[in-house]
CSV table of C-alpha atoms and ligand atoms in Angstrom, one decimal:
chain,number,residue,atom,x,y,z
C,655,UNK,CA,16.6,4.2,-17.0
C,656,UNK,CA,13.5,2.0,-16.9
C,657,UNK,CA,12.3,-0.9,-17.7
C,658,UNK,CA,10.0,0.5,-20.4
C,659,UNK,CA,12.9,3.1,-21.4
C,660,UNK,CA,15.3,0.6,-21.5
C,661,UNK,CA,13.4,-1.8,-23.8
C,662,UNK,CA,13.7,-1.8,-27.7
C,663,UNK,CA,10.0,-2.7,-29.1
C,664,UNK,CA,11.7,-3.6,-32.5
C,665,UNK,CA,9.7,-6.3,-34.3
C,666,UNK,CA,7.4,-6.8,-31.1
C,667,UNK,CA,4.0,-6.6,-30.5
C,668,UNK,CA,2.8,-4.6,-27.4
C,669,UNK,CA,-0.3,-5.0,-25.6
C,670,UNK,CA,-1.1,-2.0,-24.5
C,671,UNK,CA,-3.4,-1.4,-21.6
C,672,UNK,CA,-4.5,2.4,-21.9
C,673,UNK,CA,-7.6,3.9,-20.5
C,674,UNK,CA,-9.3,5.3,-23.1
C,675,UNK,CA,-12.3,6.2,-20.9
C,676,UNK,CA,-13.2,9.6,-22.1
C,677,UNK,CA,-16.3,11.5,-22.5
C,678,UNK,CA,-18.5,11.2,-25.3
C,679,UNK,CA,-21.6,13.8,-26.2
C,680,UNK,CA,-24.8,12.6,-27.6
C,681,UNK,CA,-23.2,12.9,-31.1
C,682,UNK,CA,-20.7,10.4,-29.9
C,683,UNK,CA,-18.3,13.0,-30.1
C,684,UNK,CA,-15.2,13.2,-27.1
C,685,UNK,CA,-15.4,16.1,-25.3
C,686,UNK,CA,-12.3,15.6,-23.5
C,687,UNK,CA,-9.5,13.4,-24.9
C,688,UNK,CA,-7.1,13.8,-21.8
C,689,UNK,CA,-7.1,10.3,-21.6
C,690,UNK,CA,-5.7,9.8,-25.1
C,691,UNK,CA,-3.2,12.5,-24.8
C,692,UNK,CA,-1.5,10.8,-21.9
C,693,UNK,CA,-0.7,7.5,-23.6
C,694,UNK,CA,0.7,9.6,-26.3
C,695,UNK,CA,4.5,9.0,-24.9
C,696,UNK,CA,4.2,5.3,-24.3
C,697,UNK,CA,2.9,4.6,-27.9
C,698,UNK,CA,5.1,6.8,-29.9
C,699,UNK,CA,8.4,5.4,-28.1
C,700,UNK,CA,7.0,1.7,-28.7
C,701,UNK,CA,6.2,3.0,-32.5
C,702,UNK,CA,10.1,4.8,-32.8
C,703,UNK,CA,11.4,1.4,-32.4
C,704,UNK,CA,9.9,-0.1,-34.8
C,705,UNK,CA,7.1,-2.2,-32.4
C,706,UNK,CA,3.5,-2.8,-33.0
C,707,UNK,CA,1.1,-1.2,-31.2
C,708,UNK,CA,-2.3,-3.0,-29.3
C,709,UNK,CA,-4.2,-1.0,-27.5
C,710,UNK,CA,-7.2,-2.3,-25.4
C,711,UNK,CA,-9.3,-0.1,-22.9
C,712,UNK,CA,-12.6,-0.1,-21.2
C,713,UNK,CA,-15.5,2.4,-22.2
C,714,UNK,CA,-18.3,3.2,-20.2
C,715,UNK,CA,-20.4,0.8,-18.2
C,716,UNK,CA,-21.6,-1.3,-20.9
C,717,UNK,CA,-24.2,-3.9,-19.4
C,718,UNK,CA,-24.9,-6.1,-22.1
C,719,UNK,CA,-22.8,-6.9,-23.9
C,720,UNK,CA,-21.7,-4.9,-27.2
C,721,UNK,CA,-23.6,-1.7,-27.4
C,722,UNK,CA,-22.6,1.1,-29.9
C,723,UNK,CA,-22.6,3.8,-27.6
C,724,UNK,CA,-20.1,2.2,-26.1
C,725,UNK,CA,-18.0,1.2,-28.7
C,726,UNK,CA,-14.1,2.3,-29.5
C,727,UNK,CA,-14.8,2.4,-32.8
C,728,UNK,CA,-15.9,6.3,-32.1
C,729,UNK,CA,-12.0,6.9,-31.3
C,730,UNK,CA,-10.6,5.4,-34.1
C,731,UNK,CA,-10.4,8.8,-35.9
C,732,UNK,CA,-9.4,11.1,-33.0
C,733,UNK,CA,-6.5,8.7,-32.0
C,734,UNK,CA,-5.6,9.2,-35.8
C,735,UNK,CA,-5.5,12.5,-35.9
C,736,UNK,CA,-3.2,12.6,-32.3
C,737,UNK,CA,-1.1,10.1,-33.9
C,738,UNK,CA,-0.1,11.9,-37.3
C,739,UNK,CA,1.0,9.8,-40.5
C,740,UNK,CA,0.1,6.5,-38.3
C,741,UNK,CA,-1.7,4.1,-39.6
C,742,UNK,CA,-4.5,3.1,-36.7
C,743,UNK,CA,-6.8,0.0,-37.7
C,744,UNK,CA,-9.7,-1.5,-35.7
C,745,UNK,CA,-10.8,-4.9,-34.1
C,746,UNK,CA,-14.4,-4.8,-33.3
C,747,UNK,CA,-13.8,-7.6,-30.9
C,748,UNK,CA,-11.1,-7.7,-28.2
C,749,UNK,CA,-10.6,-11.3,-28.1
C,750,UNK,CA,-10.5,-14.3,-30.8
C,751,UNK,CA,-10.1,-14.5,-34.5
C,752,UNK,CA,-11.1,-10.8,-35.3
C,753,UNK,CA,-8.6,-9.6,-32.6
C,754,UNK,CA,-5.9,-12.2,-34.0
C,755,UNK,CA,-6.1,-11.5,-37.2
C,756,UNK,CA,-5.9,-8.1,-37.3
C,757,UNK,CA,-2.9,-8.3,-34.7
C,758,UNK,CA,-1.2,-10.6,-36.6
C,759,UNK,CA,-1.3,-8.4,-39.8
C,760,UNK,CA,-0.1,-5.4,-37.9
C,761,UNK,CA,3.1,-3.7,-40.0
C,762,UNK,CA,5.7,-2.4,-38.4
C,763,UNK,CA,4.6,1.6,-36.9
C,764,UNK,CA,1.3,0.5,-36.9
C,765,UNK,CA,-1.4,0.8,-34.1
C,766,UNK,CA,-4.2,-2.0,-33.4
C,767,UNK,CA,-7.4,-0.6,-31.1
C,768,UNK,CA,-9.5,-3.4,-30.3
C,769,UNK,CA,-13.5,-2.9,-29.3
C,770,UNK,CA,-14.4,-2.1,-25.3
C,771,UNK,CA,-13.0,-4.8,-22.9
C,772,UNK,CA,-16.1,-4.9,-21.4
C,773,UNK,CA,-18.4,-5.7,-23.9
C,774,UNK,CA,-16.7,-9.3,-21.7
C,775,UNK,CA,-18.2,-9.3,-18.2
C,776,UNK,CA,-15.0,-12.0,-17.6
C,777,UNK,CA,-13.2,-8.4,-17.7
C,778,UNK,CA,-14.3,-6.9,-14.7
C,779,UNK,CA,-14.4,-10.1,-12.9
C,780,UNK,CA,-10.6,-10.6,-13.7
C,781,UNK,CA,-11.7,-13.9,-15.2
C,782,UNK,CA,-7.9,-15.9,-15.6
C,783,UNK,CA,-8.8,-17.6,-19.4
C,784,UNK,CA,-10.3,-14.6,-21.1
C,785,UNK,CA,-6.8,-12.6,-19.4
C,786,UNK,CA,-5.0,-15.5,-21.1
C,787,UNK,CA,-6.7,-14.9,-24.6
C,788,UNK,CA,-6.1,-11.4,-24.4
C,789,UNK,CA,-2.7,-11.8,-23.8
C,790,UNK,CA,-1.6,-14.1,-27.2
C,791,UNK,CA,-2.6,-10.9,-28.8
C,792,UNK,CA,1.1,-9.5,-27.6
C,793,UNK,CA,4.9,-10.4,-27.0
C,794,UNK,CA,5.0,-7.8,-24.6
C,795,UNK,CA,2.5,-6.0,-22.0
C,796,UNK,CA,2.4,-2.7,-21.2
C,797,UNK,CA,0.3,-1.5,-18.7
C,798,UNK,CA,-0.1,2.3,-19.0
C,799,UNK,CA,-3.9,2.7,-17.4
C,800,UNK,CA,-3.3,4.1,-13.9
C,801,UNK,CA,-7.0,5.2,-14.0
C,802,UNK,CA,-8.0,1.8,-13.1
C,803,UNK,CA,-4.6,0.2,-11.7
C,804,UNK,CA,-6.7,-0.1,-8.2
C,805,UNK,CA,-8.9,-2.5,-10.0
C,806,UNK,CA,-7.9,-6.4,-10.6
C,807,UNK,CA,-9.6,-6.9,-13.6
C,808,UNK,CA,-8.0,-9.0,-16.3
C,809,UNK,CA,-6.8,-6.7,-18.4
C,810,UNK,CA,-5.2,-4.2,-15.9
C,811,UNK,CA,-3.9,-7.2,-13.3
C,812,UNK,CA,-4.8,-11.1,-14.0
C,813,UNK,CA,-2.6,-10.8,-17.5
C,814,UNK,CA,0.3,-9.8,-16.3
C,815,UNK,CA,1.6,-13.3,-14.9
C,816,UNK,CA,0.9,-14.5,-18.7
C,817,UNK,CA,4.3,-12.9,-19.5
C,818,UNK,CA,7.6,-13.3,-18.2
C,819,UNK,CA,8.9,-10.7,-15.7
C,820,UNK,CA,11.3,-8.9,-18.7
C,821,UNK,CA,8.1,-8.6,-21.0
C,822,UNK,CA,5.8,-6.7,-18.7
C,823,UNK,CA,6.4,-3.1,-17.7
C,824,UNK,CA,4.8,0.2,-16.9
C,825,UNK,CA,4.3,2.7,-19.5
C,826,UNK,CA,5.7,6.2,-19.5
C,827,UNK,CA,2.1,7.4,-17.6
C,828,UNK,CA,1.8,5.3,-14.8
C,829,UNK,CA,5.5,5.2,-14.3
C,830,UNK,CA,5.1,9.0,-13.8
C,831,UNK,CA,1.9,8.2,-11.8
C,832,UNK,CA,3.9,5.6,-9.5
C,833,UNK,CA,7.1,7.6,-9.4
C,834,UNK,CA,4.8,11.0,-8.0
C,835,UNK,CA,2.9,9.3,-5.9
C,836,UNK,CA,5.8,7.2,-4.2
C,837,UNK,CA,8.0,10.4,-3.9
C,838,UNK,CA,5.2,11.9,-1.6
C,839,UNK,CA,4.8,8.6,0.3
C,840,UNK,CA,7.8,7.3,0.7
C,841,UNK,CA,10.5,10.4,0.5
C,842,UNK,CA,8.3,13.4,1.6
C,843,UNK,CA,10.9,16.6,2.3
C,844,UNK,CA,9.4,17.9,5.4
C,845,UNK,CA,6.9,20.3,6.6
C,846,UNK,CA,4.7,17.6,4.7
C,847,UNK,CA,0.9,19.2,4.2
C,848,UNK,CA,-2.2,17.0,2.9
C,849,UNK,CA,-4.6,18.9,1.8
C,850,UNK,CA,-7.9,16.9,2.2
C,851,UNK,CA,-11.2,18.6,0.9
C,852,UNK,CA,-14.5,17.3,-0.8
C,853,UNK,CA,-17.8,16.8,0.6
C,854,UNK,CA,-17.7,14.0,2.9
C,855,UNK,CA,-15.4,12.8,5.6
C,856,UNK,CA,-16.2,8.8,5.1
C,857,UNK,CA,-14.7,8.9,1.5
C,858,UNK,CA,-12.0,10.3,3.6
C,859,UNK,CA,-11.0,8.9,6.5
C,860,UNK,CA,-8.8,5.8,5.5
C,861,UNK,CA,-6.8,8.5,3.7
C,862,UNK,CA,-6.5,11.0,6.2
C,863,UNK,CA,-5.5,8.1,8.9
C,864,UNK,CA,-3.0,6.9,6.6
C,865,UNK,CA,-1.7,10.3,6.2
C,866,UNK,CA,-1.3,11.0,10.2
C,867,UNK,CA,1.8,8.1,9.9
C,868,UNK,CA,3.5,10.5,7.5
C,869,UNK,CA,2.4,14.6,7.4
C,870,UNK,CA,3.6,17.2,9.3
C,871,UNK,CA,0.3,19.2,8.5
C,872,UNK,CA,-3.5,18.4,7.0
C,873,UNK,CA,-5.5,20.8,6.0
C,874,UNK,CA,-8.8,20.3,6.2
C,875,UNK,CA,-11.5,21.5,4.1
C,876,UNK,CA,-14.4,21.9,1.6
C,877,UNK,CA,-18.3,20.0,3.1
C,878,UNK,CA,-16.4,17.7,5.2
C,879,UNK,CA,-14.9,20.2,7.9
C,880,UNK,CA,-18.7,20.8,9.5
C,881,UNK,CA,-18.5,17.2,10.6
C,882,UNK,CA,-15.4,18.0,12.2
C,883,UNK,CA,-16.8,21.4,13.3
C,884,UNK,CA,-20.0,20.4,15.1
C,885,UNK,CA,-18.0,16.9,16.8
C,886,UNK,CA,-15.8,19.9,18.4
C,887,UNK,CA,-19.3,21.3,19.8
C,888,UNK,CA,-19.5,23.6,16.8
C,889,UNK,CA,-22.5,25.1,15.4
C,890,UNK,CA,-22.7,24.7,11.6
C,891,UNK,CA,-26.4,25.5,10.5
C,892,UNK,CA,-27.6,23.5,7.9
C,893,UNK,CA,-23.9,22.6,6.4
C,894,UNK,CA,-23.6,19.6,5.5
C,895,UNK,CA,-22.5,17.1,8.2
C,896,UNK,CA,-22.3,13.5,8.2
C,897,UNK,CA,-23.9,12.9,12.0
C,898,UNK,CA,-22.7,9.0,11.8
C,899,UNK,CA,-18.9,10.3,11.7
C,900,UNK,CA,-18.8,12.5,14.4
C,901,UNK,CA,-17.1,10.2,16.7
C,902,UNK,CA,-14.6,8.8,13.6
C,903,UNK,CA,-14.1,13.2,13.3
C,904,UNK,CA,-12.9,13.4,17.2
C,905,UNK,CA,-10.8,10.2,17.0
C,906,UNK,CA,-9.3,11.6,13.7
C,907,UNK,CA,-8.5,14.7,16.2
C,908,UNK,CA,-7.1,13.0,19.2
C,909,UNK,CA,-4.7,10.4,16.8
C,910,UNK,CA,-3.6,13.7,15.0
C,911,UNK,CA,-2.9,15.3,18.3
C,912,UNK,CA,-1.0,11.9,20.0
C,913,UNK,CA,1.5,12.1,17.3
C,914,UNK,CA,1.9,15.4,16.5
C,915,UNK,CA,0.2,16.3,13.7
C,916,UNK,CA,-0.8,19.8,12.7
C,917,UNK,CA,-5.0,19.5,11.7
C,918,UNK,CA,-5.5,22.5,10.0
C,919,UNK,CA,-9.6,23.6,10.2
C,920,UNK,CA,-11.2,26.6,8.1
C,921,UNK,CA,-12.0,29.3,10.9
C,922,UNK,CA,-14.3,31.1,8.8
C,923,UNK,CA,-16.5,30.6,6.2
C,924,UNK,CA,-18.4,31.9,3.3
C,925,UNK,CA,-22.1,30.8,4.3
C,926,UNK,CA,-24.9,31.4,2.1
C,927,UNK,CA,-29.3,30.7,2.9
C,928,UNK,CA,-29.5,28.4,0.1
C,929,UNK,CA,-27.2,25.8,-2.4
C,930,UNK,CA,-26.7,28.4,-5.5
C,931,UNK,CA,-25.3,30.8,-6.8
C,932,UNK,CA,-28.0,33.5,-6.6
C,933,UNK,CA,-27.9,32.5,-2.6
C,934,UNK,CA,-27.2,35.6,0.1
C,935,UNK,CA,-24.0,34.9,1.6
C,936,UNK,CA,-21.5,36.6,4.5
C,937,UNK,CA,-18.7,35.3,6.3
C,938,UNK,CA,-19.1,33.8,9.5
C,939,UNK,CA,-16.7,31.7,12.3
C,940,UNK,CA,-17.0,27.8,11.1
C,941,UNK,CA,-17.8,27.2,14.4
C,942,UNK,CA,-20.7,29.9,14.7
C,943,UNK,CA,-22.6,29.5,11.6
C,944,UNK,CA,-26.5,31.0,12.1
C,945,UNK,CA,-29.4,28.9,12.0
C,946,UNK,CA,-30.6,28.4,8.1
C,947,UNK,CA,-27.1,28.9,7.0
C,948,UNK,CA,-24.5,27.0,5.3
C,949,UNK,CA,-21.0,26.6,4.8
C,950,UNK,CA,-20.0,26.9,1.2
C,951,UNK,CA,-16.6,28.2,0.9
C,952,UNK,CA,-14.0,28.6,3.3
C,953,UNK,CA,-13.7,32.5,4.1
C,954,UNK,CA,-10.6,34.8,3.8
C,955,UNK,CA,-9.2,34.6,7.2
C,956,UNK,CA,-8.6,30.7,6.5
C,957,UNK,CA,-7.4,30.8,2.7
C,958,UNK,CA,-4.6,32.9,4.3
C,959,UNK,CA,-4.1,30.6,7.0
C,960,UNK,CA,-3.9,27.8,4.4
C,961,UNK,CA,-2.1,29.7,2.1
C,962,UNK,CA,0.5,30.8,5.0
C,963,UNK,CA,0.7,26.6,5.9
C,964,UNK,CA,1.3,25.9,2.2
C,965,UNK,CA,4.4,28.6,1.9
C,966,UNK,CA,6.3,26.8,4.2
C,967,UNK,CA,5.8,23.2,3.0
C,968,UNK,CA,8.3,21.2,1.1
C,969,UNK,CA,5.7,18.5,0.4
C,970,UNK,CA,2.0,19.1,-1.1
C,971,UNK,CA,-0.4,16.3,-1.7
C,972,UNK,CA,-4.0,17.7,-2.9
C,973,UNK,CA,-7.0,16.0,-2.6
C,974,UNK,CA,-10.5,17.6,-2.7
C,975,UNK,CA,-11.5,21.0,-3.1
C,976,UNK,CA,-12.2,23.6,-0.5
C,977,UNK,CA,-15.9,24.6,-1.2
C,978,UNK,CA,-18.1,24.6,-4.1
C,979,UNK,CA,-15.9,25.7,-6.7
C,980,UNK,CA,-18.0,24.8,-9.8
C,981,UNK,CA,-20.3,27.7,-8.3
C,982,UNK,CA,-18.7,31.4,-9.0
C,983,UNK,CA,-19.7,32.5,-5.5
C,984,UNK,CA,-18.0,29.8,-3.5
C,985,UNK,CA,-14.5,29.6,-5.2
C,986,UNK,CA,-12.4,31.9,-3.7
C,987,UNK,CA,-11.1,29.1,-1.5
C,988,UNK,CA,-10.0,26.5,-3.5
C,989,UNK,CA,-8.4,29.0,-6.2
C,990,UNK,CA,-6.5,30.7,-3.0
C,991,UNK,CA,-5.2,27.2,-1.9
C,992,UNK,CA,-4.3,26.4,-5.9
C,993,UNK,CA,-2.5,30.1,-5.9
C,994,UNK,CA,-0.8,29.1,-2.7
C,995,UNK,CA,0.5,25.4,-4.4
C,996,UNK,CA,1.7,26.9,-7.1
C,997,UNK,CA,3.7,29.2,-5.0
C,998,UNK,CA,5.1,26.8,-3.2
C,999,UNK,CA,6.2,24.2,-5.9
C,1000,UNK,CA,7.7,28.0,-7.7
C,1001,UNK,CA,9.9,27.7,-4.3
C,1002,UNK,CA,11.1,24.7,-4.7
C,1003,UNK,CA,8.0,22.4,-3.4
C,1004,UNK,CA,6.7,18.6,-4.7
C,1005,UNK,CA,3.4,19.2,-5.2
C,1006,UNK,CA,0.9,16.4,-6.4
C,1007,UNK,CA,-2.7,16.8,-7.1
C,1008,UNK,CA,-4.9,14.3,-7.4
C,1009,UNK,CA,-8.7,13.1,-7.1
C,1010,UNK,CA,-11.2,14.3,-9.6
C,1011,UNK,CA,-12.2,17.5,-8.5
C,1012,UNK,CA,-9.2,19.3,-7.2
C,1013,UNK,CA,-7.8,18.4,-11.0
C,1014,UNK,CA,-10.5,19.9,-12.3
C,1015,UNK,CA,-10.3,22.8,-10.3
C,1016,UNK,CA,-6.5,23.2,-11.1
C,1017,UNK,CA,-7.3,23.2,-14.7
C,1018,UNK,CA,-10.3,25.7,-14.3
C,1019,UNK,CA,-8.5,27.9,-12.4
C,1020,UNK,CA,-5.0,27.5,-15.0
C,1021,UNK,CA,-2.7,26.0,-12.2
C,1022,UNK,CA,-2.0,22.6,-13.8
C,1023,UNK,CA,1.2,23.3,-15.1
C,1024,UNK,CA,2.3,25.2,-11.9
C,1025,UNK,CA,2.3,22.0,-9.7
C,1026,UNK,CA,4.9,20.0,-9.8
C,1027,UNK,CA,2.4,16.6,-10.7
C,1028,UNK,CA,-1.3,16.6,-11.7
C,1029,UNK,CA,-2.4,12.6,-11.4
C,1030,UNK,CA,-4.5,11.1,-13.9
C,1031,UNK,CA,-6.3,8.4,-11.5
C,1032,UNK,CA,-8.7,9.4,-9.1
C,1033,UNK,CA,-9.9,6.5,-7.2
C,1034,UNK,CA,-6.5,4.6,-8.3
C,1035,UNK,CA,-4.3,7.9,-6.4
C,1036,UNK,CA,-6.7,7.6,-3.4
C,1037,UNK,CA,-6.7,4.3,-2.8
C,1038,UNK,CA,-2.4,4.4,-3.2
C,1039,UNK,CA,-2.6,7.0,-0.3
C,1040,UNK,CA,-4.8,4.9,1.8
C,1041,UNK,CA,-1.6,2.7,1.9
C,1042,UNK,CA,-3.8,0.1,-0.3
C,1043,UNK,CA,-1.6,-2.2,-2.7
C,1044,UNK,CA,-2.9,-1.4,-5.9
C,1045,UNK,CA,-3.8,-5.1,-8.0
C,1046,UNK,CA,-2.6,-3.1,-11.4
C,1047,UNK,CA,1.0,-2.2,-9.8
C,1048,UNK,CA,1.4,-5.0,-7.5
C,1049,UNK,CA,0.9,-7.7,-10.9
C,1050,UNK,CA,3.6,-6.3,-13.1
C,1051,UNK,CA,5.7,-5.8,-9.8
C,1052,UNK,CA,5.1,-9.1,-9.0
Z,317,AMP,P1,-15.3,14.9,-3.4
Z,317,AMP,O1,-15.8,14.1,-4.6
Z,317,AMP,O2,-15.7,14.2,-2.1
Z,317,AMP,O3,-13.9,15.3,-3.5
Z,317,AMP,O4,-16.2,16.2,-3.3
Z,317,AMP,C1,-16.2,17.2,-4.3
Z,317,AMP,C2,-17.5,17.9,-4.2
Z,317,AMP,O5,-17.6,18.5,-2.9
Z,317,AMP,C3,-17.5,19.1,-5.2
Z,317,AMP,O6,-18.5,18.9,-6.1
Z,317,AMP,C4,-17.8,20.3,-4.3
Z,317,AMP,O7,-18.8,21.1,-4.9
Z,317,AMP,C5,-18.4,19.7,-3.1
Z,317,AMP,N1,-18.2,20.5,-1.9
Z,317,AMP,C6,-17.1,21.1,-1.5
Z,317,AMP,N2,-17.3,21.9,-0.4
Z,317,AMP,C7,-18.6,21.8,-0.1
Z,317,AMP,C8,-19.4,22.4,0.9
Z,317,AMP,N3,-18.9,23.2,1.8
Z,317,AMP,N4,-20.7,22.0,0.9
Z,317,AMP,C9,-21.2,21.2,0.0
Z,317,AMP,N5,-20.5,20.6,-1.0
Z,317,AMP,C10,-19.2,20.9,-1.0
């Protein structure tokens, strides 16, 4: 059992650090409260035992200060409504009297949301006596925002050392988050394939290095596999191509090959004259693409070699999707690959996705519940496979 299982919240208040960082429309309306859904477990379980709950989370990119736009008073009613026969209250500051107050008159099964962190720029710049004031707001911290663990702001990092080592824990999110994501680092089953798509190799190549000390396979694809293309002598029309990595693409190549790891490149390629979806498009060799061309898609010969690579993996890690998937034309690929995951974790696979845009093309395409994990933090689950400490971990760790 863990820490946060094993605790008992009874007359305690927790300080929750959630990441409430959803989408609002111009009606300040959210148009996706995935965010809120996922802290649903922590809170109820502190709210079962009889604990009060104090949620604080960043919205937006405020500059100035307190702007309304980016205020959490606009949740107050959603997280109501997720939280049935809960009273929720609201702070409309984060810190001092308002915040004290209202924490301090918090009953028993009740939940506190205080107003944006950020409206503070001493958040963001993990300032140590603003981390101090928020933490007098709670016995115990929770820190359940794995969105932002790779960030040591004072909320999500600097706070933690304010409590002592049996009052800070992970919530039931990012212990699921941590738990995934060391599972595929740390006790892959072998054949081990990364799966590493998305449109440029430089957001890519700390990841894909660290993952040559530990897959079996990588599977490369989506904008970035031109670069790799054309460094191999290629000819990739007007693909996209990132000329300043092709050196970084060929040493990627020769480490891969030193120590015996499978690079797996798109042989063909659905290549249309123009970037839409009304463009003309054929299938071509990746490595023969005519002039005024470009990759968009990987073609049908290489979803099956992917998909074949995929079948006889024990480990998945997803990350980046295989062509321009939010374009009908160009999504064969990536829902072939997601077809082929889901297969796999049906055989008896650990699959993980994570990374903003192969998550959203799992949920388009109605895989998410047919993987065995689909990660919530996209910059925070990149920089963890990098093999970068993450400040939000590494604090309550600590
Ligand atoms: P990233 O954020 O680096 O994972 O990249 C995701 C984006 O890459 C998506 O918006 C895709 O549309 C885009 N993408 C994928 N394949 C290609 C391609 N062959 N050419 C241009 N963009 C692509």
């Amino acid at each position: 059992m863990s820490a946060f299982s094993n605790h008992n919240f009874a007359g305690e208040k927790a300080l929750i650090r959630v990441d409430f960082n959803v989408p609002l429309n111009d009606k300040l309306e959210i148009t996706d409260d995935t965010r809120m859904r996922a802290a649903l477990p922590t809170i109820r379980k502190i709210l079962a035992d009889g604990g009060r709950v104090i949620l604080m989370s960043h919205l937006g990119r405020p500059k100035d200060g307190p702007t309304d736009k980016y205020s959490l008073r606009h949740l107050v009613k959603h997280l109501g409504e997720l939280l049935p026969g809960v009273k929720v209250h609201f702070a409309d500051d984060c810190i001092g009297e308002k915040a004290s107050t209202a924490a301090n008159a918090l009953g028993a099964g009740e939940v506190l949301l205080l107003e944006n962190l950020r409206f503070y720029k001493e958040e963001e710049k993990g300032d140590r006596s603003f981390a101090e004031k928020l933490a007098t707001l709670g016995d115990v911290y929770v820190n359940d925002a794995f969105g932002t663990a790779h960030r040591a702001h004072a909320s999500t990092a600097v706070i933690a050392a304010f409590f002592p080592k049996s009052k800070r824990m992970f919530g039931l999110l990012m212990e699921g988050e941590v738990a995934s994501a060391e599972k595929v680092l740390h006790e892959a089953a072998k054949p081990f394939t990364a799966i590493i798509g998305g449109a440029k190799v430089s957001d890519k190549i700390l990841i894909i290095e660290n993952l040559l000390e530990k897959a079996t396979d990588i599977i490369i694809g989506g904008g970035m596999a031109y670069t790799f293309m054309k460094a191999q002598g290629g000819k990739i029309g007007k693909s996209l191509c990132e000329e300043d990595r092709l050196e970084t693409a060929n040493e990627l190549l020769k480490k891969a090959a030193a120590k015996g790891v499978n690079i797996h490149l798109p042989s063909d390629s659905i290549v249309a004259d123009n970037f839409s979806n009304d463009a003309n498009i054929s299938t071509a060799p990746s490595n023969a693409i005519p002039d005024g061309w470009m990759g968009l898609d990987i073609g049908p010969l290489a979803a099956e070699e992917f998909a074949n690579v995929l079948k006889r993996s024990k480990t998945i890690l997803w990350n980046g999707p295989m062509g321009v998937f939010e374009m009908p034309k160009f999504q064969h690929g990536t829902r072939r690959v997601a077809e082929a995951v889901a297969e796999a974790t049906a055989a008896g696979a650990f699959s993980l996705v994570g990374g903003g845009d192969s998550v959203a093309a799992v949920n388009q395409f109605g895989f998410a519940d047919k993987v065995s994990y689909v990660s919530t933090g996209g910059g925070a689950m990149l920089e963890y496979f990098e093999g970068k400490e993450l400040p939000g971990i590494a604090a309550v760790k600590a």
